[in-house]
PDB file of C-alpha atoms in Angstrom:
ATOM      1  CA  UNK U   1      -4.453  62.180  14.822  1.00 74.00           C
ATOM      2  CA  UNK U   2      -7.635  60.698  14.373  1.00 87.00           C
ATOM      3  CA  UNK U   3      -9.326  59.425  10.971  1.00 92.00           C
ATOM      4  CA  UNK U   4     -11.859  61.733   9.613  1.00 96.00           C
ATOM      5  CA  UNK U   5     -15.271  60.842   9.681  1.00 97.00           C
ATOM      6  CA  UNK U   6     -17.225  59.842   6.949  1.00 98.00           C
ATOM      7  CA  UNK U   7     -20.576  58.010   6.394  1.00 98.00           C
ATOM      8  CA  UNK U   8     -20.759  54.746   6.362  1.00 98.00           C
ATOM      9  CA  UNK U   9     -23.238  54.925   3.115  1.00 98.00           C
ATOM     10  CA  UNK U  10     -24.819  56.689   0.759  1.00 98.00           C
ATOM     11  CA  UNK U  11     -26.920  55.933  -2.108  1.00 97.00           C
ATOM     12  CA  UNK U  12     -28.867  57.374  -4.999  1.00 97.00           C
ATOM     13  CA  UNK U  13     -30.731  56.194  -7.873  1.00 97.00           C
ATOM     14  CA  UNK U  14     -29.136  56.720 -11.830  1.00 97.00           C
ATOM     15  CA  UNK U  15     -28.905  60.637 -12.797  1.00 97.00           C
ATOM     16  CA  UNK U  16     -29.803  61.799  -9.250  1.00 97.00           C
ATOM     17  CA  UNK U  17     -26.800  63.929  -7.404  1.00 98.00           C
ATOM     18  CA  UNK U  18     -25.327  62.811  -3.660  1.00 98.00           C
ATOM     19  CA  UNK U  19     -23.150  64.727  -1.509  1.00 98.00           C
ATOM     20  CA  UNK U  20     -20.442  62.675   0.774  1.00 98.00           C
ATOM     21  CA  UNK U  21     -18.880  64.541   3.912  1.00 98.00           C
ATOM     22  CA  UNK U  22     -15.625  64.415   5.657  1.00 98.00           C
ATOM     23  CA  UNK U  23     -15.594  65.900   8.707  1.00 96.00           C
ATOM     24  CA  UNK U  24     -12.326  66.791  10.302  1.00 94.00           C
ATOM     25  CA  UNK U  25     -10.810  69.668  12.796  1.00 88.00           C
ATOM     26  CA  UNK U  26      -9.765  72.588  13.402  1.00 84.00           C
ATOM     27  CA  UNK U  27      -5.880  70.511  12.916  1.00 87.00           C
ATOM     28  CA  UNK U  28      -6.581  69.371   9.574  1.00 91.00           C
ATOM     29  CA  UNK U  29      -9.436  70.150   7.181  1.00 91.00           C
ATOM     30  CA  UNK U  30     -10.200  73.109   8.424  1.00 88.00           C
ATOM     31  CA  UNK U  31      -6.829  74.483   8.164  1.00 91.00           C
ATOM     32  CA  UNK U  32      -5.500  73.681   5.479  1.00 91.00           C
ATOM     33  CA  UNK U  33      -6.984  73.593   1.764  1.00 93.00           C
ATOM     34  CA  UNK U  34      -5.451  70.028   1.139  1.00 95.00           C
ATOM     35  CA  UNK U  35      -8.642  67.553   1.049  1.00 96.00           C
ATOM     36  CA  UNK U  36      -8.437  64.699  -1.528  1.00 98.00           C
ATOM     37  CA  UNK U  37     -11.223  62.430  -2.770  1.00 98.00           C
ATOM     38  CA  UNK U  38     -10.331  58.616  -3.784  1.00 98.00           C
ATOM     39  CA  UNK U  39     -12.661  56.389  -5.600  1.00 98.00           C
ATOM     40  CA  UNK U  40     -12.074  52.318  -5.321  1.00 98.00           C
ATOM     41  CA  UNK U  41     -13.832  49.538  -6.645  1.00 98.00           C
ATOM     42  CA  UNK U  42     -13.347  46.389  -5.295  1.00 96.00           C
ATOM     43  CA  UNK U  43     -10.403  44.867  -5.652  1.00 95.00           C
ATOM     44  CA  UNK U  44      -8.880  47.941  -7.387  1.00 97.00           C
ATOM     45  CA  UNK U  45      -6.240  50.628  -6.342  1.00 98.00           C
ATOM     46  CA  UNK U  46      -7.456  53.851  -5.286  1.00 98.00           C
ATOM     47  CA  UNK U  47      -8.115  56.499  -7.944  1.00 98.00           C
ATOM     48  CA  UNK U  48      -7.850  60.109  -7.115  1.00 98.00           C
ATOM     49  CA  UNK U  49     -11.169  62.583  -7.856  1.00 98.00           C
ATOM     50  CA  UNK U  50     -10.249  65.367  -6.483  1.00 98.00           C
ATOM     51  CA  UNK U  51      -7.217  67.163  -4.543  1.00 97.00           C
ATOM     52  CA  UNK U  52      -6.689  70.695  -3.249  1.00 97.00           C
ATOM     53  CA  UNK U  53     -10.122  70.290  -1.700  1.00 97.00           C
ATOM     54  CA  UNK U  54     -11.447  71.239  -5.480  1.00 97.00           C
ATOM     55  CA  UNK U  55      -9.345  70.497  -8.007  1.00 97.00           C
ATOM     56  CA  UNK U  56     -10.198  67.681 -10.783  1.00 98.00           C
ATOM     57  CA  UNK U  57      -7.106  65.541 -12.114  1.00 96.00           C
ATOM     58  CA  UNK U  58      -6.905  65.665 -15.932  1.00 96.00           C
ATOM     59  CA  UNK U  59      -9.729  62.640 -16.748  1.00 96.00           C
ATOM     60  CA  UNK U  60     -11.952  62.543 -14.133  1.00 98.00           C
ATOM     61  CA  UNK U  61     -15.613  63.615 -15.049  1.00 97.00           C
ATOM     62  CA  UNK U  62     -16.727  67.188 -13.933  1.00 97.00           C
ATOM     63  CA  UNK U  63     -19.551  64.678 -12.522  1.00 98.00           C
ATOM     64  CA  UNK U  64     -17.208  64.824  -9.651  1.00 98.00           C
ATOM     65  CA  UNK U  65     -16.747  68.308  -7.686  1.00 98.00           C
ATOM     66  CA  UNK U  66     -15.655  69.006  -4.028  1.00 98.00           C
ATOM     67  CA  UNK U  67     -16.423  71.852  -1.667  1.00 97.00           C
ATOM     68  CA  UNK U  68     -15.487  72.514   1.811  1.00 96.00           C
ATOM     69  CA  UNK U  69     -17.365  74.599   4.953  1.00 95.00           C
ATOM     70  CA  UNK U  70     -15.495  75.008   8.024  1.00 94.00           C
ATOM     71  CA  UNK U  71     -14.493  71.735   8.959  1.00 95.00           C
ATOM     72  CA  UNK U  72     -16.076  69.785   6.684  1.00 97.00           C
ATOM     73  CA  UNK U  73     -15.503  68.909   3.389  1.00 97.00           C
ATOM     74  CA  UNK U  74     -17.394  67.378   1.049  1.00 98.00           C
ATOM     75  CA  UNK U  75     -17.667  65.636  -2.721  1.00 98.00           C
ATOM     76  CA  UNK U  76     -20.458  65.961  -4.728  1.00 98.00           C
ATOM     77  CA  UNK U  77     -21.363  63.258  -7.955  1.00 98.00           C
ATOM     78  CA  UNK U  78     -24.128  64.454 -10.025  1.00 98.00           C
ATOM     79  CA  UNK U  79     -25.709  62.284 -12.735  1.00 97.00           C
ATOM     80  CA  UNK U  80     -24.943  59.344 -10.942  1.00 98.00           C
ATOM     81  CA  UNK U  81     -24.021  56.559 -12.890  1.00 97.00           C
ATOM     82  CA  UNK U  82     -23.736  52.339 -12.244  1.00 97.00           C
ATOM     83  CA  UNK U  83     -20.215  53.053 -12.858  1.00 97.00           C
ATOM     84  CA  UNK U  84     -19.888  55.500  -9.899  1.00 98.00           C
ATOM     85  CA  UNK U  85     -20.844  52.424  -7.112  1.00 98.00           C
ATOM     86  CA  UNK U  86     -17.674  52.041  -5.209  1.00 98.00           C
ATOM     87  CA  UNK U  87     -16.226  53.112  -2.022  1.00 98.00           C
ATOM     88  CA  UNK U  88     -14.756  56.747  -1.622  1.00 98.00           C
ATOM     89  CA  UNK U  89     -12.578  57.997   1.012  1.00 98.00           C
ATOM     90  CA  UNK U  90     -10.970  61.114   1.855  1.00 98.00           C
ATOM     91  CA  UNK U  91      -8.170  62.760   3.050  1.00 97.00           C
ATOM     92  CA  UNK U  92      -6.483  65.768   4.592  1.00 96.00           C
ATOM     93  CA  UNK U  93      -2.709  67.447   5.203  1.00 94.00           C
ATOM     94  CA  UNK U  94      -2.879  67.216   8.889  1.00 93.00           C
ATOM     95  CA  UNK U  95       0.696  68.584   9.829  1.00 88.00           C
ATOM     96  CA  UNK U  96       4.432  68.515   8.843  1.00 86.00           C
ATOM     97  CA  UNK U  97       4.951  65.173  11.183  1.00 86.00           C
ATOM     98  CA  UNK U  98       1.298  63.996   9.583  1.00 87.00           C
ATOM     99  CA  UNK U  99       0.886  64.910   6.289  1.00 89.00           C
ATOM    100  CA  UNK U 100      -1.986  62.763   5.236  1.00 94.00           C
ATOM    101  CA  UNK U 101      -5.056  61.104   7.371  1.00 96.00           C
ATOM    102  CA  UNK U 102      -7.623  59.334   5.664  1.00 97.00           C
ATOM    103  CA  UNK U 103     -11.630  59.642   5.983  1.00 98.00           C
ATOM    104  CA  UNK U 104     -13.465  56.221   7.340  1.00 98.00           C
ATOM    105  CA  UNK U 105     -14.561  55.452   3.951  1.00 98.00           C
ATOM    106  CA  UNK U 106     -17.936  55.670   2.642  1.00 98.00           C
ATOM    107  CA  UNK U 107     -20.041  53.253   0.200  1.00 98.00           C
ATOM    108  CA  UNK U 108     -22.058  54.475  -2.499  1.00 98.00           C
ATOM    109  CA  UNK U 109     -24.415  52.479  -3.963  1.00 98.00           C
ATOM    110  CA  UNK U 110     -26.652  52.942  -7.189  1.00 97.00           C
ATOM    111  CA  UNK U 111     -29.958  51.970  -6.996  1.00 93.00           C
TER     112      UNK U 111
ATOM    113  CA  UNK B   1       3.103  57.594 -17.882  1.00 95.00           C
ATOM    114  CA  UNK B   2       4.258  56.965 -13.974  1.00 97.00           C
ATOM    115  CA  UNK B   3       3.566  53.658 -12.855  1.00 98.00           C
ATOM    116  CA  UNK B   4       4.621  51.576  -9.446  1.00 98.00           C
ATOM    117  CA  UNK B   5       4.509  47.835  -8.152  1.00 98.00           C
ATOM    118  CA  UNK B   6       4.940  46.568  -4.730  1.00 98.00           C
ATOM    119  CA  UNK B   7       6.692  43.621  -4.516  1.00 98.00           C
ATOM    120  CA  UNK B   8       7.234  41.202  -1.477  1.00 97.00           C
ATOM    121  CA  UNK B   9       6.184  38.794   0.843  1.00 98.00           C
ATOM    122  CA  UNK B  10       2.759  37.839   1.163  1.00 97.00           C
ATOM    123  CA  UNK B  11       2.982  35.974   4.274  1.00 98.00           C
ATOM    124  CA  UNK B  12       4.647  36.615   7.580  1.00 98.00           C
ATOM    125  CA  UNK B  13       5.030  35.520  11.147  1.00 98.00           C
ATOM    126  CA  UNK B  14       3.813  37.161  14.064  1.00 98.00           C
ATOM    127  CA  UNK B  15       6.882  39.191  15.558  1.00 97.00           C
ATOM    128  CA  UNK B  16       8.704  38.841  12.286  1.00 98.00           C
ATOM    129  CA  UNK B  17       9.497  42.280   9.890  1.00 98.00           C
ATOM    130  CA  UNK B  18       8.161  43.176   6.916  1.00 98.00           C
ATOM    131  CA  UNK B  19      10.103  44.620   4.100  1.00 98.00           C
ATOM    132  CA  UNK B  20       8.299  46.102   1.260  1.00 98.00           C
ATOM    133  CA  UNK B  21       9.877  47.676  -1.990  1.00 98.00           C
ATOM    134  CA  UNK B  22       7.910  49.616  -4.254  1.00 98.00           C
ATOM    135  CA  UNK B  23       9.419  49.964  -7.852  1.00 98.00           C
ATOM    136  CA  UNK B  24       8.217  52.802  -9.891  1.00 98.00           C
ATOM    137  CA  UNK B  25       8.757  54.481 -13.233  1.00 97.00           C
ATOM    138  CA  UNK B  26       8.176  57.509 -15.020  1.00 97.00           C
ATOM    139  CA  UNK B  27       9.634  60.122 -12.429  1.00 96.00           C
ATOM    140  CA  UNK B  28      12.393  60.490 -10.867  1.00 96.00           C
ATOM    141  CA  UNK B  29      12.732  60.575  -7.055  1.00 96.00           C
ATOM    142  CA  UNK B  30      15.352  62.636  -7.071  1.00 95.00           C
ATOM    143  CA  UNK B  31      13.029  65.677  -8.739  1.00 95.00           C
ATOM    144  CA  UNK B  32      12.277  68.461  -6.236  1.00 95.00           C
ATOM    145  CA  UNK B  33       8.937  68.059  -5.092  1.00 94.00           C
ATOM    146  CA  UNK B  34       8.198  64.440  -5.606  1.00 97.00           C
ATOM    147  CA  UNK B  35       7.767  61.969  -2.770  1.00 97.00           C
ATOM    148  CA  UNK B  36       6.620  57.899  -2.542  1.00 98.00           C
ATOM    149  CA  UNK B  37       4.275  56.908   0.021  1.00 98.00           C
ATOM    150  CA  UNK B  38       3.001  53.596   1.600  1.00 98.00           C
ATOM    151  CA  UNK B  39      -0.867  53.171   2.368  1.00 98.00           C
ATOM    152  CA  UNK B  40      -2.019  49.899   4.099  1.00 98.00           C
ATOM    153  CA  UNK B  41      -6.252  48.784   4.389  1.00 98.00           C
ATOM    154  CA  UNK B  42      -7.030  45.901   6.346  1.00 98.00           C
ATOM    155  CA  UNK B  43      -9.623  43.562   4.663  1.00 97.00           C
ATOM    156  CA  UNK B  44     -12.717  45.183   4.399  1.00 96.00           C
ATOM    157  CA  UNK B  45     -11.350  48.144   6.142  1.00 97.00           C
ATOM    158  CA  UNK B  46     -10.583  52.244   5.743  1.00 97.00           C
ATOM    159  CA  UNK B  47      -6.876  53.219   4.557  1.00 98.00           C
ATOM    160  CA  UNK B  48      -4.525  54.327   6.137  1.00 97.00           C
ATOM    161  CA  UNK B  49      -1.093  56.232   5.387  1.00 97.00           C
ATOM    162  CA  UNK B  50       1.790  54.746   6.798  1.00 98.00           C
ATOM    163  CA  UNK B  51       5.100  56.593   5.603  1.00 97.00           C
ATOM    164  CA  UNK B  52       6.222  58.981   3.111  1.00 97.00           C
ATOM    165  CA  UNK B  53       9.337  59.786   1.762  1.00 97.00           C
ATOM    166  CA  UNK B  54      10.904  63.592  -0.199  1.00 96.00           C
ATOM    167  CA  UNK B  55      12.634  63.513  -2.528  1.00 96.00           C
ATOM    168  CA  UNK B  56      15.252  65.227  -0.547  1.00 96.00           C
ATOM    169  CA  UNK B  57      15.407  62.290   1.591  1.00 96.00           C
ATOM    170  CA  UNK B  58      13.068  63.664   4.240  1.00 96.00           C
ATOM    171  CA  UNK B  59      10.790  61.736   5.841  1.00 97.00           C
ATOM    172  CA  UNK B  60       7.533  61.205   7.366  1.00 96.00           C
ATOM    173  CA  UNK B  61       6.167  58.686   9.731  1.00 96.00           C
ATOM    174  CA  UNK B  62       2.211  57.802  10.754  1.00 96.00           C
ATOM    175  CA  UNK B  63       2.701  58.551  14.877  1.00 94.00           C
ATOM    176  CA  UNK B  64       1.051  55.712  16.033  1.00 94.00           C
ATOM    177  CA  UNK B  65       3.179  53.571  13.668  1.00 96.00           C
ATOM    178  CA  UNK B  66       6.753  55.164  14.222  1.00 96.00           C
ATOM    179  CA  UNK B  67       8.541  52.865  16.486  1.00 97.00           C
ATOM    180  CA  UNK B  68       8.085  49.934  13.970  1.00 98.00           C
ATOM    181  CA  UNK B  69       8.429  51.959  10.471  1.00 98.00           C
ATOM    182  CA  UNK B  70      11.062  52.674   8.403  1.00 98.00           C
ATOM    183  CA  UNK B  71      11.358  53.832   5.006  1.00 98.00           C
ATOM    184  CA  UNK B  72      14.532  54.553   2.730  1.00 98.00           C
ATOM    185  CA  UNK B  73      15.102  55.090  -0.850  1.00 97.00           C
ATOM    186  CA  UNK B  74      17.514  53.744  -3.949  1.00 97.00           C
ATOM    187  CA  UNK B  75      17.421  56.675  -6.621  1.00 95.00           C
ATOM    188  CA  UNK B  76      19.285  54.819  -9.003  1.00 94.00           C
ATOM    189  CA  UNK B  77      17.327  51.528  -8.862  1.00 97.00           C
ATOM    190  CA  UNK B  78      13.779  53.514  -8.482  1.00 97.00           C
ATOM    191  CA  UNK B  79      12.884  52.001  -5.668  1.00 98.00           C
ATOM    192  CA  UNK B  80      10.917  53.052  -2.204  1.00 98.00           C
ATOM    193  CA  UNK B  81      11.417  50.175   0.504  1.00 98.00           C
ATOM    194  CA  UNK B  82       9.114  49.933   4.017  1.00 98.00           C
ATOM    195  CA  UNK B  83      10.427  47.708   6.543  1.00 98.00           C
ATOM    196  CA  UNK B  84       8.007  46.983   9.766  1.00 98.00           C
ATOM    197  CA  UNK B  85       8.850  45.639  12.766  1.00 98.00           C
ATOM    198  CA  UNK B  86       6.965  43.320  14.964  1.00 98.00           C
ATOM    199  CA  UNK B  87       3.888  42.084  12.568  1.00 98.00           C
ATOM    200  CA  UNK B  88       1.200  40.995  14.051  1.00 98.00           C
ATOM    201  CA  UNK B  89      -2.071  39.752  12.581  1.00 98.00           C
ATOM    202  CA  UNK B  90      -4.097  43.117  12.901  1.00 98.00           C
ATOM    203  CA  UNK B  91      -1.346  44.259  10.148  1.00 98.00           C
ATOM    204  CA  UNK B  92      -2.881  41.989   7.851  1.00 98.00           C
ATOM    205  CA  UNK B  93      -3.440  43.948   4.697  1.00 98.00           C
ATOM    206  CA  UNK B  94      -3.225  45.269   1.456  1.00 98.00           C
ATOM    207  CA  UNK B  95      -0.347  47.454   0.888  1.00 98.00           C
ATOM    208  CA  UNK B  96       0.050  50.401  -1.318  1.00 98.00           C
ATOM    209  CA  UNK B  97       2.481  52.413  -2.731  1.00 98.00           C
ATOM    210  CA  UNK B  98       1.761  55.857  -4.390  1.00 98.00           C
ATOM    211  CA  UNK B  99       3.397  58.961  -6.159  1.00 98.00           C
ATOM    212  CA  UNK B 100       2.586  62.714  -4.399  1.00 96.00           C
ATOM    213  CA  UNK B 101       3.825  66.258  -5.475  1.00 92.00           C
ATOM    214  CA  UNK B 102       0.698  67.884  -4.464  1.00 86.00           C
ATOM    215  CA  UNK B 103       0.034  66.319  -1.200  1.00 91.00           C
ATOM    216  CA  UNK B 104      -2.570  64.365  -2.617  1.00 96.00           C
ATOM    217  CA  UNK B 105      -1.601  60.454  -4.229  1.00 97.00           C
ATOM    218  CA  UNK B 106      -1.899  60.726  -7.931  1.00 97.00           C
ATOM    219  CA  UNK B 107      -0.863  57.437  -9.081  1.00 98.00           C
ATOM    220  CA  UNK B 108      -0.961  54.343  -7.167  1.00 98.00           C
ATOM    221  CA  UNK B 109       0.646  50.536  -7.245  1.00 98.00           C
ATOM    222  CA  UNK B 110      -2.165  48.019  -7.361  1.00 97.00           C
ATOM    223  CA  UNK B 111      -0.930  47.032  -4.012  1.00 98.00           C
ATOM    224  CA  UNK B 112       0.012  43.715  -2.304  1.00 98.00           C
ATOM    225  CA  UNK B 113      -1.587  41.141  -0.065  1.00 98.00           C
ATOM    226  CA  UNK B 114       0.328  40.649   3.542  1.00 98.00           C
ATOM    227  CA  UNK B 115      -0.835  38.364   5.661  1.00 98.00           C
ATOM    228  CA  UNK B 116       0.305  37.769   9.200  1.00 98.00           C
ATOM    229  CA  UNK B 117       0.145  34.543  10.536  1.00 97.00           C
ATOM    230  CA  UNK B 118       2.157  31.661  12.242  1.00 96.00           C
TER     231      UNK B 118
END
């Protein structure tokens, strides 16, 4: 099972909106409607954004939403804030033997 | 409020094995639906899942990891432990723990620094 693939960067200046994808397969995202978003800062634990390709944990900001097309799923922050620089990966049910496979990771960066 | 530590060591020799134990609170791992995983990210790297284990004492293996990876758990202590087999530097990592029920990894240990290295 390969890791899904993610960009490398993306950034955005304060209060503008940017869109991360994940694209997976026809095995995994595709499937299945089982795509989490983490958010980590350095030298931090991974928090989770979103799971159930669209669903918000109780706490995180409804800054943070997540969609999915086809294959491809992806997590949207609008009003982006200092606070929102960190890396984000994410990550799909790929099968009963391979339950979870992680996205390549991508950096955001306020301007 | 669910929490979880890794504990072990932070450096081993090539060829050696790794055992990690992750102690948690707040849940039970004996509730239906629950399950402990391990996540590892190299330095500078992208994460990866490792293992996960049910609550009903299934279990789940990364397939490119399987030979070396095992994973067990004490209800009664609250405990998850990940033993690897033949370490070698590319495992050098950070290693998490984390709670699931909805196949996603709600809460996570802060994780701990392995290091592989004679």
């Amino acid at each position: 099972q390969s890791a899904l693939t993610q960009p490398a960067s993306v950034s955005g200046s304060p209060g503008q909106s940017i869109t991360i994808s994940c694209t997976g397969s026809s095995s995994d995202v595709g499937v299945y409607n089982l795509v989490s978003w983490y958010q980590q800062h350095p030298g931090k634990a991974p928090k989770l954004m979103i799971y159930e390709d669209i669903t918000r944990p109780s706490g995180v900001s409804n800054r943070f939403s997540g969609s999915k097309s086809g294959h491809t799923a992806s997590l949207t922050i609008s009003g982006l804030q200092a606070e929102d620089e960190a890396d984000y990966y994410c990550c799909s049910y790929a099968s009963t033997n391979t339950p979870f496979v992680f996205g390549t990771g991508t950096k955001v960066s306020v301007l | 409020q669910i929490t979880l530590k890794e504990s072990g060591p932070t450096l081993v020799k090539p060829t050696q094995t790794l055992t990690l134990t992750c102690t948690f609170s707040g849940f039970s791992l004996s509730t239906s639906g629950v399950a402990v995983g391990w996540i590892r990210q190299p330095p500078g790297k992208a994460l990866e899942w490792l293992a996960l284990i049910f609550w009903d004492d299934d279990k789940r293996y990364n397939p490119s990891l399987k030979s070396r990876l095992t994973i067990t758990k004490d209800t009664s202590k609250n405990q998850v432990v990940l033993t690897m087999t033949n370490m070698d530097p590319v495992d050098t990592g950070t290693y998490h723990c984390a709670h699931t029920t909805t196949w996603a990894f709600g809460y996570w240990g802060q994780g701990t620094l392995v290091t592989v290295s004679s």
